[in-house]
Amino acid sequence: MRHLAVLLVGLMTAAPLVAAEHEVAPGQGSLAKAVAGAAPGDVLRLVDGVYRGPVTIDRPLTVVGPRGAIVDGGNKGSVLTLTAPDITLSGFTVTGSGHVNQDLDAGVKIEQGADRAEVKALLVTGNMHGIDVHGGHDARVLGNEIVGTQNPHMNERGNGIYIWNSPGTLIEGNSIRYGRDGIFSNASSNSIYRGNLMRDLRFAVHFMYTRNTEVSRNVSVGNHLGFAIMFSDRAKILHNQSLGDREHGLMLNYANNADVTGNLVRGGTKKCLFIYNAHKNLIWENRFEGCGIGIHFTAGSERNVLTANTFMGNREQVKYVGTRHMEWSHEGRGNFWSDHPAYDLNGDGIADSFYRPNDLMDQILWSQPAAALLTGSPAVQLVRWSQQSFPATLPGGVRDSAPLMRPLTIPVTADAQSFEAEVQGRWAQGNIDDLDPANLTSH
């Protein structure tokens, strides 16, 4: 009995203390004082009013409040800086960071060592960067509304969410508008960016030196470029939508071993898909529709598989300049081409004739634009007739040996269609944001 009593006392002594809740009144320094006086695991509950920052949270705490509770950094540094693990922020408004881009001033900064941070349902507005996950592992950024700045010029603004060297990050269900890039992931890995809406930005999603990261079910509307995967390995780009993005819908630039499946790119004014020096990527069951160029394929990209995609109503389906022969079917299954006058006598869903999008004259016109003046001349028509009649005279290029007879359809929600129509209306009136196109492939 005596040993049992000692054991029970020991267990009671080791039991964790119950977390305390503290209501924090608005005012100058009140939130910083509450953090300093709280024990690890406590809950700080904010009420409507303004809480002056900047504030550093250096212990595991939960800070919650309504949208009317406003943490204002006074335009100095980052508004909330998290330096300890297991911190949760929920519900309130964060505004007023500094605007020094090289210092990565942010509404919320998650520093190295602040692992397992959870930032959810905040309104993050009027900051240089919205949320900066800067070295913390396994962060969760969920359901926030992030509104960036519209000044100065776009390339000089901050990002909605910036992830640097922060493996295991989950970015889900956020709405991001204005600023530079929606989600910028740099030197990070093993993360998921899912179900986010990004509007009126330079890039919706921008990867640099990122690996093993999933980008899925995001919607990019009215940005200059939808999904830019650069210098990255083993990305999964799944079931995203690029609607009315101005330059490119999807870009693979020095991107290798990616799985690009189930994406819709529609209505881009230039290129639906741009592939530049990218290798061993699977591009499967995507729909590329209504762009100036369906796919621009260049710079020695090799061992890519393109199959079961739909190229619908693009002014030019394929732009490929090269002497190598490229086969764009896989295991007897090619792609659907809306300009292919195909027939299918045996009803197997595969066209009975191959598809070849470009000829020698196309390559001449791409490399020598002035030759467009001769497009209707008898000499040009003779060259094209000769190549059709004598295929051996064709240069290297793209060939789809098993074109599909039926296009792939990908549904778009009513909300996304509404945003898309709004963008088309603004651009038709010439009301578009500034951006030097030369910077589209910048870091």
Short mmCIF file of N, CA, C and O in Angstrom, two decimals, residues 175-270:
data_model
loop_
_atom_site.label_atom_id
_atom_site.label_comp_id
_atom_site.label_asym_id
_atom_site.label_seq_id
_atom_site.Cartn_x
_atom_site.Cartn_y
_atom_site.Cartn_z
N SER A 175 -6.87 32.73 -49.22
CA SER A 175 -7.19 33.64 -50.31
C SER A 175 -6.13 34.73 -50.32
O SER A 175 -5.90 35.39 -49.30
N ILE A 176 -5.46 34.89 -51.47
CA ILE A 176 -4.33 35.82 -51.56
C ILE A 176 -4.57 36.75 -52.74
O ILE A 176 -4.79 36.29 -53.88
N ARG A 177 -4.49 38.05 -52.48
CA ARG A 177 -4.71 39.03 -53.55
C ARG A 177 -3.73 40.20 -53.41
O ARG A 177 -3.46 40.64 -52.30
N TYR A 178 -3.25 40.67 -54.54
CA TYR A 178 -2.31 41.78 -54.63
C TYR A 178 -0.95 41.41 -54.04
O TYR A 178 -0.79 40.38 -53.40
N GLY A 179 0.04 42.28 -54.28
CA GLY A 179 1.41 41.97 -53.89
C GLY A 179 2.19 41.47 -55.09
O GLY A 179 1.86 41.74 -56.25
N ARG A 180 3.25 40.70 -54.83
CA ARG A 180 4.10 40.18 -55.91
C ARG A 180 3.68 38.75 -56.24
O ARG A 180 2.93 38.52 -57.17
N ASP A 181 4.15 37.75 -55.51
CA ASP A 181 3.77 36.36 -55.76
C ASP A 181 2.82 35.89 -54.67
O ASP A 181 2.96 36.28 -53.50
N GLY A 182 1.89 35.03 -55.04
CA GLY A 182 0.96 34.51 -54.04
C GLY A 182 1.68 33.62 -53.04
O GLY A 182 1.69 33.88 -51.84
N ILE A 183 2.28 32.53 -53.54
CA ILE A 183 3.08 31.61 -52.72
C ILE A 183 4.45 31.51 -53.37
O ILE A 183 4.56 31.07 -54.52
N PHE A 184 5.49 31.92 -52.66
CA PHE A 184 6.86 31.82 -53.15
C PHE A 184 7.60 30.85 -52.26
O PHE A 184 7.80 31.09 -51.07
N SER A 185 8.00 29.72 -52.84
CA SER A 185 8.70 28.67 -52.09
C SER A 185 10.14 28.61 -52.57
O SER A 185 10.40 28.32 -53.74
N ASN A 186 11.08 28.84 -51.66
CA ASN A 186 12.49 28.94 -52.01
C ASN A 186 13.29 27.99 -51.11
O ASN A 186 13.21 28.07 -49.89
N ALA A 187 14.02 27.08 -51.73
CA ALA A 187 14.90 26.16 -51.00
C ALA A 187 14.14 25.41 -49.91
O ALA A 187 14.62 25.25 -48.79
N SER A 188 12.95 24.96 -50.24
CA SER A 188 12.14 24.23 -49.27
C SER A 188 11.75 22.88 -49.85
O SER A 188 12.02 22.59 -51.02
N SER A 189 11.10 22.02 -49.04
CA SER A 189 10.84 20.66 -49.52
C SER A 189 9.71 20.02 -48.73
O SER A 189 9.30 20.49 -47.66
N ASN A 190 9.20 18.92 -49.30
CA ASN A 190 8.28 18.01 -48.60
C ASN A 190 7.08 18.75 -48.01
O ASN A 190 6.74 18.59 -46.84
N SER A 191 6.44 19.56 -48.84
CA SER A 191 5.34 20.40 -48.38
C SER A 191 4.13 20.23 -49.29
O SER A 191 4.22 19.65 -50.38
N ILE A 192 2.99 20.77 -48.85
CA ILE A 192 1.74 20.71 -49.62
C ILE A 192 1.15 22.11 -49.66
O ILE A 192 0.95 22.74 -48.62
N TYR A 193 0.84 22.58 -50.89
CA TYR A 193 0.16 23.86 -51.08
C TYR A 193 -1.14 23.54 -51.81
O TYR A 193 -1.14 23.27 -53.01
N ARG A 194 -2.26 23.61 -51.11
CA ARG A 194 -3.50 23.01 -51.61
C ARG A 194 -4.70 23.93 -51.41
O ARG A 194 -4.89 24.53 -50.35
N GLY A 195 -5.53 24.05 -52.45
CA GLY A 195 -6.83 24.68 -52.34
C GLY A 195 -6.79 26.16 -52.05
O GLY A 195 -7.70 26.70 -51.40
N ASN A 196 -5.79 26.88 -52.58
CA ASN A 196 -5.68 28.31 -52.37
C ASN A 196 -6.19 29.07 -53.60
O ASN A 196 -6.09 28.59 -54.72
N LEU A 197 -6.74 30.27 -53.37
CA LEU A 197 -7.20 31.15 -54.44
C LEU A 197 -6.26 32.35 -54.50
O LEU A 197 -6.04 33.03 -53.50
N MET A 198 -5.70 32.62 -55.70
CA MET A 198 -4.72 33.68 -55.85
C MET A 198 -5.08 34.57 -57.03
O MET A 198 -5.28 34.09 -58.14
N ARG A 199 -5.14 35.91 -56.77
CA ARG A 199 -5.63 36.85 -57.78
C ARG A 199 -4.76 38.10 -57.83
O ARG A 199 -4.22 38.54 -56.82
N ASP A 200 -4.63 38.66 -59.03
CA ASP A 200 -4.00 39.97 -59.23
C ASP A 200 -2.58 40.02 -58.69
O ASP A 200 -2.21 40.92 -57.92
N LEU A 201 -1.77 39.08 -59.12
CA LEU A 201 -0.39 38.94 -58.66
C LEU A 201 0.54 38.82 -59.86
O LEU A 201 0.09 38.76 -61.01
N ARG A 202 1.85 38.75 -59.59
CA ARG A 202 2.81 38.42 -60.64
C ARG A 202 2.72 36.93 -60.93
O ARG A 202 2.26 36.51 -61.99
N PHE A 203 3.17 36.08 -60.01
CA PHE A 203 3.00 34.63 -60.11
C PHE A 203 2.04 34.19 -59.02
O PHE A 203 2.14 34.65 -57.87
N ALA A 204 1.15 33.26 -59.33
CA ALA A 204 0.32 32.68 -58.27
C ALA A 204 1.18 31.80 -57.37
O ALA A 204 1.22 31.97 -56.15
N VAL A 205 1.90 30.84 -57.96
CA VAL A 205 2.82 29.97 -57.23
C VAL A 205 4.16 30.03 -57.93
O VAL A 205 4.25 29.87 -59.15
N HIS A 206 5.22 30.24 -57.15
CA HIS A 206 6.57 30.42 -57.70
C HIS A 206 7.52 29.53 -56.91
O HIS A 206 7.69 29.71 -55.70
N PHE A 207 8.12 28.55 -57.59
CA PHE A 207 9.10 27.65 -56.97
C PHE A 207 10.50 28.03 -57.42
O PHE A 207 10.76 28.22 -58.60
N MET A 208 11.43 28.05 -56.46
CA MET A 208 12.85 28.13 -56.76
C MET A 208 13.58 27.13 -55.86
O MET A 208 13.48 27.20 -54.63
N TYR A 209 14.28 26.17 -56.47
CA TYR A 209 15.07 25.19 -55.72
C TYR A 209 14.22 24.45 -54.68
O TYR A 209 14.62 24.27 -53.54
N THR A 210 13.06 24.04 -55.10
CA THR A 210 12.12 23.33 -54.23
C THR A 210 12.03 21.89 -54.69
O THR A 210 12.14 21.60 -55.88
N ARG A 211 11.79 20.96 -53.76
CA ARG A 211 11.72 19.55 -54.13
C ARG A 211 10.63 18.84 -53.32
O ARG A 211 10.32 19.24 -52.20
N ASN A 212 10.10 17.81 -53.93
CA ASN A 212 9.11 16.94 -53.26
C ASN A 212 7.94 17.73 -52.68
O ASN A 212 7.54 17.54 -51.54
N THR A 213 7.40 18.65 -53.47
CA THR A 213 6.30 19.48 -52.97
C THR A 213 5.10 19.35 -53.89
O THR A 213 5.23 19.35 -55.11
N GLU A 214 3.93 19.26 -53.27
CA GLU A 214 2.67 19.12 -54.00
C GLU A 214 1.96 20.47 -54.09
O GLU A 214 1.79 21.17 -53.09
N VAL A 215 1.51 20.80 -55.29
CA VAL A 215 0.70 21.99 -55.54
C VAL A 215 -0.60 21.48 -56.15
O VAL A 215 -0.62 21.03 -57.30
N SER A 216 -1.69 21.49 -55.40
CA SER A 216 -2.90 20.83 -55.87
C SER A 216 -4.16 21.64 -55.59
O SER A 216 -4.28 22.29 -54.56
N ARG A 217 -5.07 21.62 -56.56
CA ARG A 217 -6.41 22.19 -56.46
C ARG A 217 -6.39 23.68 -56.10
O ARG A 217 -7.27 24.18 -55.40
N ASN A 218 -5.37 24.38 -56.57
CA ASN A 218 -5.31 25.83 -56.42
C ASN A 218 -5.94 26.49 -57.64
O ASN A 218 -5.96 25.92 -58.73
N VAL A 219 -6.42 27.73 -57.45
CA VAL A 219 -7.00 28.49 -58.55
C VAL A 219 -6.24 29.81 -58.68
O VAL A 219 -6.13 30.57 -57.71
N SER A 220 -5.72 30.05 -59.87
CA SER A 220 -5.01 31.29 -60.20
C SER A 220 -5.85 32.06 -61.21
O SER A 220 -6.16 31.54 -62.29
N VAL A 221 -6.23 33.29 -60.87
CA VAL A 221 -7.10 34.07 -61.75
C VAL A 221 -6.50 35.47 -61.96
O VAL A 221 -6.23 36.19 -61.00
N GLY A 222 -6.27 35.82 -63.22
CA GLY A 222 -5.89 37.18 -63.55
C GLY A 222 -4.50 37.57 -63.09
O GLY A 222 -4.24 38.76 -62.89
N ASN A 223 -3.61 36.60 -62.93
CA ASN A 223 -2.23 36.91 -62.60
C ASN A 223 -1.41 37.00 -63.89
O ASN A 223 -1.86 36.60 -64.96
N HIS A 224 -0.18 37.49 -63.79
CA HIS A 224 0.66 37.53 -64.99
C HIS A 224 1.12 36.14 -65.37
O HIS A 224 1.24 35.83 -66.55
N LEU A 225 1.36 35.29 -64.38
CA LEU A 225 1.74 33.90 -64.65
C LEU A 225 1.14 33.04 -63.55
O LEU A 225 1.20 33.41 -62.37
N GLY A 226 0.59 31.89 -63.93
CA GLY A 226 -0.08 31.05 -62.94
C GLY A 226 0.90 30.30 -62.06
O GLY A 226 1.15 30.67 -60.92
N PHE A 227 1.50 29.24 -62.60
CA PHE A 227 2.32 28.32 -61.80
C PHE A 227 3.71 28.22 -62.42
O PHE A 227 3.87 27.64 -63.50
N ALA A 228 4.70 28.80 -61.75
CA ALA A 228 6.07 28.86 -62.25
C ALA A 228 6.93 27.90 -61.44
O ALA A 228 7.25 28.18 -60.28
N ILE A 229 7.30 26.78 -62.04
CA ILE A 229 8.10 25.75 -61.36
C ILE A 229 9.51 25.84 -61.94
O ILE A 229 9.77 25.43 -63.07
N MET A 230 10.43 26.39 -61.14
CA MET A 230 11.77 26.73 -61.63
C MET A 230 12.85 26.09 -60.77
O MET A 230 12.78 26.13 -59.53
N PHE A 231 13.83 25.47 -61.43
CA PHE A 231 14.99 24.89 -60.75
C PHE A 231 14.55 23.96 -59.61
O PHE A 231 15.08 24.02 -58.50
N SER A 232 13.57 23.14 -59.89
CA SER A 232 12.97 22.30 -58.84
C SER A 232 12.86 20.86 -59.30
O SER A 232 12.87 20.58 -60.50
N ASP A 233 12.73 19.96 -58.33
CA ASP A 233 12.74 18.54 -58.63
C ASP A 233 11.57 17.84 -57.94
O ASP A 233 11.23 18.16 -56.79
N ARG A 234 10.94 16.92 -58.67
CA ARG A 234 9.89 16.05 -58.15
C ARG A 234 8.70 16.83 -57.58
O ARG A 234 8.18 16.50 -56.53
N ALA A 235 8.27 17.85 -58.30
CA ALA A 235 7.05 18.57 -57.92
C ALA A 235 5.83 17.80 -58.42
O ALA A 235 5.88 17.14 -59.46
N LYS A 236 4.75 17.90 -57.69
CA LYS A 236 3.46 17.36 -58.12
C LYS A 236 2.52 18.54 -58.34
O LYS A 236 2.14 19.23 -57.39
N ILE A 237 2.15 18.76 -59.60
CA ILE A 237 1.30 19.89 -59.98
C ILE A 237 -0.03 19.27 -60.42
O ILE A 237 -0.19 18.84 -61.56
N LEU A 238 -0.99 19.21 -59.51
CA LEU A 238 -2.17 18.36 -59.70
C LEU A 238 -3.47 19.16 -59.59
O LEU A 238 -3.72 19.82 -58.58
N HIS A 239 -4.30 19.10 -60.64
CA HIS A 239 -5.68 19.59 -60.59
C HIS A 239 -5.79 21.07 -60.21
O HIS A 239 -6.70 21.47 -59.49
N ASN A 240 -4.85 21.87 -60.70
CA ASN A 240 -4.91 23.32 -60.52
C ASN A 240 -5.61 23.96 -61.71
O ASN A 240 -5.75 23.35 -62.77
N GLN A 241 -6.02 25.23 -61.54
CA GLN A 241 -6.66 25.96 -62.63
C GLN A 241 -6.03 27.34 -62.78
O GLN A 241 -5.85 28.06 -61.80
N SER A 242 -5.67 27.65 -64.01
CA SER A 242 -5.16 28.97 -64.38
C SER A 242 -6.16 29.59 -65.33
O SER A 242 -6.32 29.12 -66.46
N LEU A 243 -6.84 30.63 -64.88
CA LEU A 243 -7.94 31.22 -65.64
C LEU A 243 -7.60 32.68 -65.96
O LEU A 243 -7.51 33.52 -65.07
N GLY A 244 -7.38 32.95 -67.23
CA GLY A 244 -7.13 34.33 -67.65
C GLY A 244 -5.81 34.89 -67.16
O GLY A 244 -5.69 36.11 -67.02
N ASP A 245 -4.83 34.04 -66.90
CA ASP A 245 -3.51 34.55 -66.54
C ASP A 245 -2.84 35.11 -67.78
O ASP A 245 -2.88 34.51 -68.86
N ARG A 246 -2.14 36.23 -67.62
CA ARG A 246 -1.79 37.07 -68.76
C ARG A 246 -0.67 36.53 -69.65
O ARG A 246 -0.74 36.62 -70.87
N GLU A 247 0.38 35.98 -69.05
CA GLU A 247 1.54 35.56 -69.84
C GLU A 247 1.54 34.04 -70.08
O GLU A 247 1.39 33.59 -71.20
N HIS A 248 1.73 33.27 -69.02
CA HIS A 248 1.73 31.81 -69.12
C HIS A 248 0.80 31.26 -68.04
O HIS A 248 0.69 31.82 -66.95
N GLY A 249 0.17 30.14 -68.33
CA GLY A 249 -0.58 29.45 -67.30
C GLY A 249 0.33 28.61 -66.42
O GLY A 249 0.27 28.65 -65.20
N LEU A 250 1.22 27.84 -67.07
CA LEU A 250 2.12 26.93 -66.36
C LEU A 250 3.48 26.98 -67.04
O LEU A 250 3.57 26.90 -68.26
N MET A 251 4.53 27.11 -66.23
CA MET A 251 5.90 27.14 -66.76
C MET A 251 6.76 26.13 -66.03
O MET A 251 6.80 26.10 -64.80
N LEU A 252 7.45 25.28 -66.78
CA LEU A 252 8.45 24.37 -66.25
C LEU A 252 9.80 24.85 -66.77
O LEU A 252 10.13 24.70 -67.95
N ASN A 253 10.59 25.43 -65.89
CA ASN A 253 11.87 26.02 -66.26
C ASN A 253 12.97 25.37 -65.42
O ASN A 253 13.03 25.58 -64.21
N TYR A 254 13.79 24.52 -66.05
CA TYR A 254 14.76 23.72 -65.30
C TYR A 254 14.06 22.92 -64.20
O TYR A 254 14.54 22.81 -63.08
N ALA A 255 12.91 22.39 -64.53
CA ALA A 255 12.13 21.55 -63.60
C ALA A 255 12.18 20.12 -64.10
O ALA A 255 11.89 19.86 -65.27
N ASN A 256 12.50 19.19 -63.21
CA ASN A 256 12.68 17.80 -63.61
C ASN A 256 11.83 16.86 -62.75
O ASN A 256 11.55 17.15 -61.58
N ASN A 257 11.43 15.76 -63.36
CA ASN A 257 10.72 14.68 -62.65
C ASN A 257 9.40 15.15 -62.03
O ASN A 257 8.99 14.65 -60.99
N ALA A 258 8.74 16.08 -62.68
CA ALA A 258 7.46 16.57 -62.17
C ALA A 258 6.30 15.71 -62.68
O ALA A 258 6.36 15.13 -63.77
N ASP A 259 5.24 15.66 -61.90
CA ASP A 259 3.97 15.05 -62.30
C ASP A 259 2.98 16.19 -62.49
O ASP A 259 2.57 16.83 -61.53
N VAL A 260 2.62 16.46 -63.73
CA VAL A 260 1.72 17.57 -64.08
C VAL A 260 0.44 16.95 -64.60
O VAL A 260 0.36 16.55 -65.77
N THR A 261 -0.56 16.84 -63.76
CA THR A 261 -1.75 16.05 -64.09
C THR A 261 -3.03 16.80 -63.71
O THR A 261 -3.13 17.37 -62.62
N GLY A 262 -4.01 16.77 -64.62
CA GLY A 262 -5.36 17.23 -64.29
C GLY A 262 -5.53 18.72 -64.20
O GLY A 262 -6.51 19.20 -63.62
N ASN A 263 -4.60 19.50 -64.76
CA ASN A 263 -4.67 20.96 -64.66
C ASN A 263 -5.44 21.56 -65.83
O ASN A 263 -5.44 21.02 -66.93
N LEU A 264 -6.07 22.70 -65.58
CA LEU A 264 -6.76 23.46 -66.63
C LEU A 264 -6.09 24.81 -66.76
O LEU A 264 -5.94 25.54 -65.78
N VAL A 265 -5.67 25.14 -67.99
CA VAL A 265 -5.19 26.48 -68.31
C VAL A 265 -6.11 27.02 -69.39
O VAL A 265 -6.25 26.41 -70.46
N ARG A 266 -6.73 28.17 -69.12
CA ARG A 266 -7.72 28.69 -70.06
C ARG A 266 -7.59 30.21 -70.19
O ARG A 266 -7.51 30.93 -69.20
N GLY A 267 -7.53 30.65 -71.43
CA GLY A 267 -7.66 32.07 -71.70
C GLY A 267 -6.42 32.90 -71.48
O GLY A 267 -6.50 34.12 -71.41
N GLY A 268 -5.26 32.29 -71.38
CA GLY A 268 -4.03 33.08 -71.30
C GLY A 268 -3.76 33.77 -72.61
O GLY A 268 -4.00 33.21 -73.68
N THR A 269 -3.27 35.00 -72.58
CA THR A 269 -3.08 35.73 -73.83
C THR A 269 -1.85 35.27 -74.60
O THR A 269 -1.74 35.52 -75.78
N LYS A 270 -0.89 34.59 -73.94
CA LYS A 270 0.33 34.18 -74.64
C LYS A 270 0.48 32.67 -74.68
O LYS A 270 0.20 32.06 -75.69
#
